[in-house]
Amino acid sequence: MMNMGKMLKQVQKMQAEIARIQEQLSAERVEGTAGGGAVRIVANGHGELLEVRIAREAVDPDDVEMLQDLVLAAVNEAHNRAKELAAARMQSVTGGLPLAGMMG
């Protein structure tokens, strides 16, 4: 059985690595698009939205619902890509262990 001191050091090392990855995720960028690029969302690796770009041709005052759908689809895509990126980065540290609540 592993001694407690060694196990504690391993846990501390893992926590430090997770903190480093969390910091890196703040600088990472992911993108979600919809409507053939008419709507483009940029988020960081935590899923926080950083940029929203909407092409002029996507703005039709007579069809606001379509623009709303495009924005929603692009936001969801960016959010999902951020989750996938964060999970991939964390898996390298945790070896696939589920660490609920540690990913922000």
Coordinates of N, CA, C and O in Angstrom, one line a residue:
M1 N 0.8 -1.2 0.0 CA 0.0 0.0 0.0 C 0.9 1.3 0.0 O 1.9 1.3 0.7
M2 N 0.5 2.3 -0.8 CA 1.3 3.5 -0.9 C 1.2 4.3 0.4 O 0.2 4.4 1.0
N3 N 2.3 4.9 0.8 CA 2.3 5.6 2.0 C 1.6 7.0 1.7 O 1.5 7.5 0.6
M4 N 1.1 7.6 2.8 CA 0.2 8.8 2.7 C 1.0 10.0 2.2 O 0.5 10.8 1.4
G5 N 2.3 10.1 2.6 CA 3.1 11.2 2.1 C 3.3 11.2 0.6 O 3.2 12.2 0.0
K6 N 3.6 10.0 0.1 CA 3.7 9.9 -1.4 C 2.4 10.2 -2.1 O 2.4 10.9 -3.1
M7 N 1.3 9.7 -1.6 CA 0.0 9.9 -2.2 C -0.3 11.4 -2.1 O -0.8 12.0 -3.1
L8 N -0.1 12.1 -1.0 CA -0.4 13.5 -0.9 C 0.4 14.3 -1.9 O -0.1 15.2 -2.5
K9 N 1.7 13.9 -2.1 CA 2.5 14.6 -3.1 C 2.0 14.5 -4.5 O 2.0 15.4 -5.3
Q10 N 1.5 13.3 -4.8 CA 0.9 13.0 -6.1 C -0.4 13.8 -6.3 O -0.6 14.4 -7.4
V11 N -1.2 13.9 -5.3 CA -2.4 14.7 -5.4 C -2.1 16.2 -5.5 O -2.7 16.9 -6.4
Q12 N -1.1 16.7 -4.8 CA -0.7 18.1 -4.9 C -0.1 18.4 -6.3 O -0.4 19.4 -6.9
K13 N 0.6 17.4 -6.9 CA 1.2 17.6 -8.2 C 0.0 17.6 -9.2 O 0.0 18.5 -10.2
M14 N -1.0 16.8 -9.1 CA -2.1 16.8 -10.0 C -2.9 18.1 -9.9 O -3.3 18.6 -10.9
Q15 N -3.1 18.6 -8.6 CA -3.8 19.8 -8.5 C -3.1 21.0 -9.1 O -3.7 21.8 -9.8
A16 N -1.7 21.0 -9.0 CA -1.0 22.0 -9.7 C -1.1 22.0 -11.2 O -1.2 23.0 -11.9
E17 N -1.1 20.7 -11.7 CA -1.2 20.6 -13.2 C -2.6 21.0 -13.6 O -2.8 21.6 -14.7
I18 N -3.6 20.7 -12.9 CA -5.0 21.1 -13.2 C -5.1 22.6 -13.2 O -5.7 23.2 -14.1
A19 N -4.5 23.3 -12.2 CA -4.5 24.7 -12.2 C -3.8 25.3 -13.4 O -4.3 26.3 -14.0
R20 N -2.7 24.7 -13.8 CA -2.0 25.2 -15.0 C -2.8 25.0 -16.2 O -2.9 25.9 -17.1
I21 N -3.5 23.9 -16.4 CA -4.4 23.7 -17.5 C -5.6 24.6 -17.5 O -6.0 25.2 -18.5
Q22 N -6.1 24.9 -16.3 CA -7.2 25.9 -16.2 C -6.8 27.2 -16.7 O -7.5 27.9 -17.5
E23 N -5.6 27.6 -16.4 CA -5.0 28.9 -16.9 C -4.9 28.9 -18.4 O -5.2 29.9 -19.1
Q24 N -4.3 27.8 -18.9 CA -4.2 27.7 -20.4 C -5.5 27.7 -21.1 O -5.6 28.3 -22.2
L25 N -6.5 27.1 -20.5 CA -7.8 27.1 -21.1 C -8.4 28.5 -21.3 O -9.1 28.8 -22.2
S26 N -8.0 29.4 -20.4 CA -8.5 30.8 -20.5 C -7.9 31.5 -21.8 O -8.5 32.4 -22.3
A27 N -6.7 31.0 -22.2 CA -6.1 31.6 -23.4 C -6.4 30.8 -24.7 O -6.2 31.4 -25.8
E28 N -7.0 29.6 -24.6 CA -7.4 28.9 -25.7 C -8.6 29.5 -26.4 O -9.4 30.1 -25.8
R29 N -8.7 29.3 -27.7 CA -9.9 29.8 -28.5 C -10.5 28.7 -29.2 O -9.8 27.9 -29.9
V30 N -11.8 28.6 -29.2 CA -12.6 27.7 -30.0 C -13.7 28.5 -30.8 O -14.0 29.7 -30.4
E31 N -14.2 28.0 -31.8 CA -15.1 28.7 -32.7 C -16.3 27.8 -33.0 O -16.2 26.6 -33.2
G32 N -17.5 28.5 -33.0 CA -18.7 27.9 -33.5 C -19.3 28.7 -34.6 O -19.2 30.0 -34.5
T33 N -19.7 28.1 -35.7 CA -20.3 28.8 -36.8 C -21.7 28.2 -37.1 O -22.0 27.1 -36.8
A34 N -22.5 29.0 -37.8 CA -23.7 28.6 -38.3 C -24.1 29.4 -39.6 O -23.5 30.4 -39.8
G35 N -24.9 28.8 -40.4 CA -25.3 29.5 -41.6 C -24.2 29.7 -42.6 O -24.1 30.7 -43.2
G36 N -23.3 28.6 -42.7 CA -22.2 28.7 -43.6 C -21.2 29.8 -43.2 O -20.6 30.4 -44.1
G37 N -21.1 30.1 -42.0 CA -20.2 31.1 -41.5 C -20.9 32.5 -41.3 O -20.2 33.5 -40.9
A38 N -22.2 32.6 -41.6 CA -22.8 33.9 -41.4 C -22.8 34.4 -40.0 O -22.8 35.5 -39.7
V39 N -22.8 33.4 -39.0 CA -22.7 33.7 -37.6 C -21.5 33.0 -37.1 O -21.4 31.8 -37.3
R40 N -20.7 33.7 -36.4 CA -19.4 33.1 -35.9 C -19.3 33.5 -34.4 O -19.3 34.7 -34.1
I41 N -19.1 32.5 -33.6 CA -18.9 32.8 -32.2 C -17.5 32.3 -31.8 O -17.1 31.2 -32.1
V42 N -16.8 33.1 -31.0 CA -15.5 32.7 -30.5 C -15.6 32.6 -29.0 O -16.1 33.6 -28.3
A43 N -15.1 31.6 -28.4 CA -15.1 31.4 -26.9 C -13.7 30.9 -26.5 O -12.9 30.5 -27.3
N44 N -13.5 31.1 -25.2 CA -12.2 30.5 -24.6 C -12.5 29.1 -24.2 O -13.5 28.5 -24.4
G45 N -11.4 28.4 -23.7 CA -11.5 27.0 -23.4 C -12.4 26.7 -22.2 O -12.7 25.5 -21.9
H46 N -12.9 27.7 -21.5 CA -13.9 27.6 -20.5 C -15.3 27.7 -21.0 O -16.2 27.6 -20.2
G47 N -15.4 28.1 -22.2 CA -16.8 28.3 -22.8 C -17.3 29.7 -22.7 O -18.4 30.0 -23.0
E48 N -16.5 30.6 -22.2 CA -16.9 32.0 -22.0 C -16.8 32.7 -23.4 O -15.8 32.6 -24.1
L49 N -17.9 33.3 -23.8 CA -18.0 33.9 -25.1 C -17.1 35.2 -25.2 O -17.1 36.0 -24.3
L50 N -16.3 35.3 -26.2 CA -15.4 36.4 -26.4 C -15.7 37.3 -27.6 O -15.4 38.4 -27.6
E51 N -16.4 36.7 -28.5 CA -16.7 37.4 -29.8 C -17.9 36.9 -30.5 O -18.1 35.6 -30.5
V52 N -18.7 37.8 -31.0 CA -19.9 37.4 -31.8 C -19.8 38.2 -33.1 O -19.7 39.4 -33.0
R53 N -19.8 37.5 -34.2 CA -19.8 38.2 -35.5 C -21.0 37.7 -36.3 O -21.2 36.5 -36.4
I54 N -21.7 38.6 -36.8 CA -22.9 38.3 -37.7 C -22.7 39.1 -39.0 O -22.6 40.3 -39.0
A55 N -22.7 38.3 -40.1 CA -22.6 38.9 -41.4 C -23.9 39.7 -41.7 O -25.0 39.3 -41.3
R56 N -23.7 40.8 -42.4 CA -24.8 41.7 -42.7 C -26.0 40.9 -43.4 O -27.1 41.1 -43.2
E57 N -25.6 40.0 -44.3 CA -26.6 39.3 -45.1 C -27.4 38.4 -44.2 O -28.5 37.9 -44.7
A58 N -27.0 38.1 -43.0 CA -27.7 37.2 -42.1 C -28.8 38.0 -41.4 O -29.7 37.4 -40.8
V59 N -28.8 39.3 -41.5 CA -29.7 40.1 -40.8 C -30.9 40.5 -41.7 O -30.8 41.3 -42.6
D60 N -32.0 39.8 -41.4 CA -33.3 40.0 -42.2 C -34.3 40.4 -41.2 O -34.8 39.6 -40.4
P61 N -34.7 41.7 -41.2 CA -35.8 42.1 -40.2 C -37.1 41.4 -40.3 O -37.8 41.3 -39.3
D62 N -37.3 40.7 -41.4 CA -38.5 40.0 -41.6 C -38.4 38.5 -41.2 O -39.4 37.8 -41.2
D63 N -37.2 38.1 -40.8 CA -37.0 36.7 -40.3 C -36.0 36.7 -39.1 O -34.9 36.1 -39.2
V64 N -36.4 37.4 -38.1 CA -35.5 37.5 -36.9 C -35.3 36.1 -36.3 O -34.3 35.7 -35.8
E65 N -36.3 35.2 -36.4 CA -36.2 33.9 -35.8 C -35.1 33.1 -36.4 O -34.4 32.3 -35.7
M66 N -34.9 33.2 -37.7 CA -33.8 32.5 -38.3 C -32.4 33.0 -37.8 O -31.6 32.1 -37.4
L67 N -32.2 34.3 -37.6 CA -31.0 34.8 -37.0 C -30.8 34.3 -35.6 O -29.7 33.9 -35.2
Q68 N -31.9 34.3 -34.8 CA -31.8 33.8 -33.5 C -31.4 32.3 -33.5 O -30.6 31.9 -32.7
D69 N -31.9 31.5 -34.4 CA -31.6 30.1 -34.5 C -30.1 29.9 -34.8 O -29.4 29.1 -34.3
L70 N -29.6 30.8 -35.8 CA -28.2 30.7 -36.2 C -27.3 31.0 -35.0 O -26.3 30.4 -34.8
V71 N -27.6 32.1 -34.3 CA -26.8 32.5 -33.1 C -26.8 31.4 -32.1 O -25.7 31.0 -31.6
L72 N -27.9 30.8 -31.8 CA -28.0 29.7 -30.8 C -27.2 28.5 -31.3 O -26.5 28.0 -30.5
A73 N -27.3 28.2 -32.5 CA -26.5 27.0 -33.0 C -25.0 27.3 -32.9 O -24.3 26.4 -32.5
A74 N -24.6 28.5 -33.3 CA -23.2 28.8 -33.2 C -22.7 28.8 -31.8 O -21.6 28.4 -31.5
V75 N -23.5 29.4 -30.9 CA -23.1 29.4 -29.5 C -23.0 28.0 -28.9 O -22.0 27.7 -28.2
N76 N -23.9 27.2 -29.2 CA -23.9 25.8 -28.8 C -22.7 25.0 -29.3 O -22.0 24.3 -28.6
E77 N -22.3 25.3 -30.6 CA -21.2 24.6 -31.1 C -19.9 25.1 -30.4 O -19.0 24.2 -30.1
A78 N -19.8 26.4 -30.2 CA -18.6 26.9 -29.5 C -18.5 26.3 -28.1 O -17.4 25.9 -27.6
H79 N -19.6 26.3 -27.4 CA -19.7 25.7 -26.1 C -19.2 24.3 -26.0 O -18.4 23.9 -25.2
N80 N -19.8 23.5 -27.0 CA -19.4 22.1 -27.0 C -17.9 21.9 -27.3 O -17.3 21.0 -26.8
R81 N -17.4 22.7 -28.2 CA -16.0 22.6 -28.6 C -15.1 22.9 -27.3 O -14.1 22.3 -27.1
A82 N -15.6 23.9 -26.6 CA -14.8 24.3 -25.4 C -14.8 23.1 -24.3 O -13.8 22.8 -23.7
K83 N -16.0 22.5 -24.2 CA -16.1 21.4 -23.3 C -15.2 20.2 -23.7 O -14.5 19.6 -22.9
E84 N -15.2 19.9 -25.0 CA -14.4 18.9 -25.5 C -12.9 19.2 -25.3 O -12.1 18.3 -24.9
L85 N -12.5 20.4 -25.6 CA -11.1 20.8 -25.4 C -10.7 20.7 -23.9 O -9.6 20.1 -23.6
A86 N -11.5 21.2 -23.0 CA -11.2 21.1 -21.6 C -11.1 19.6 -21.1 O -10.2 19.3 -20.4
A87 N -12.0 18.8 -21.6 CA -12.0 17.4 -21.2 C -10.8 16.7 -21.7 O -10.1 15.9 -21.0
A88 N -10.3 17.0 -22.9 CA -9.1 16.4 -23.5 C -7.9 16.9 -22.7 O -7.0 16.1 -22.4
R89 N -7.8 18.2 -22.4 CA -6.7 18.7 -21.6 C -6.6 18.0 -20.2 O -5.6 17.6 -19.7
M90 N -7.8 17.9 -19.6 CA -7.9 17.3 -18.2 C -7.6 15.8 -18.2 O -7.0 15.3 -17.3
Q91 N -8.0 15.1 -19.3 CA -7.7 13.7 -19.3 C -6.3 13.4 -19.3 O -5.9 12.4 -18.7
S92 N -5.5 14.3 -19.9 CA -4.0 14.0 -19.8 C -3.5 14.1 -18.4 O -2.4 13.4 -18.2
V93 N -4.1 14.7 -17.5 CA -3.7 14.8 -16.1 C -4.3 13.8 -15.3 O -3.7 13.1 -14.4
T94 N -5.6 13.6 -15.5 CA -6.4 12.7 -14.6 C -6.5 11.3 -15.0 O -7.0 10.4 -14.3
G95 N -6.0 11.0 -16.2 CA -6.1 9.6 -16.7 C -7.5 9.2 -16.9 O -7.8 8.0 -16.9
G96 N -8.5 10.1 -17.1 CA -9.8 9.8 -17.4 C -10.7 9.7 -16.1 O -11.9 9.4 -16.2
L97 N -10.1 10.0 -14.9 CA -10.9 10.0 -13.7 C -11.9 11.1 -13.7 O -11.6 12.2 -14.1
P98 N -13.1 10.8 -13.4 CA -14.2 11.9 -13.3 C -13.9 12.8 -12.1 O -13.9 12.4 -11.0
L99 N -13.6 14.0 -12.4 CA -13.4 15.0 -11.4 C -14.4 16.1 -11.5 O -14.2 17.3 -11.8
A100 N -15.6 15.8 -11.1 CA -16.8 16.7 -11.2 C -16.5 18.0 -10.4 O -15.9 17.9 -9.3
G101 N -16.8 19.1 -11.0 CA -16.6 20.4 -10.2 C -15.2 21.0 -10.4 O -15.0 22.1 -10.0
M102 N -14.2 20.3 -10.9 CA -12.9 20.8 -11.0 C -12.7 21.5 -12.3 O -11.7 22.2 -12.5
M103 N -13.6 21.4 -13.2 CA -13.4 22.0 -14.5 C -14.1 23.3 -14.7 O -14.2 23.9 -15.8
G104 N -14.6 23.9 -13.6 CA -15.2 25.2 -13.6 C -16.6 25.3 -14.1 O -17.3 24.8 -14.8

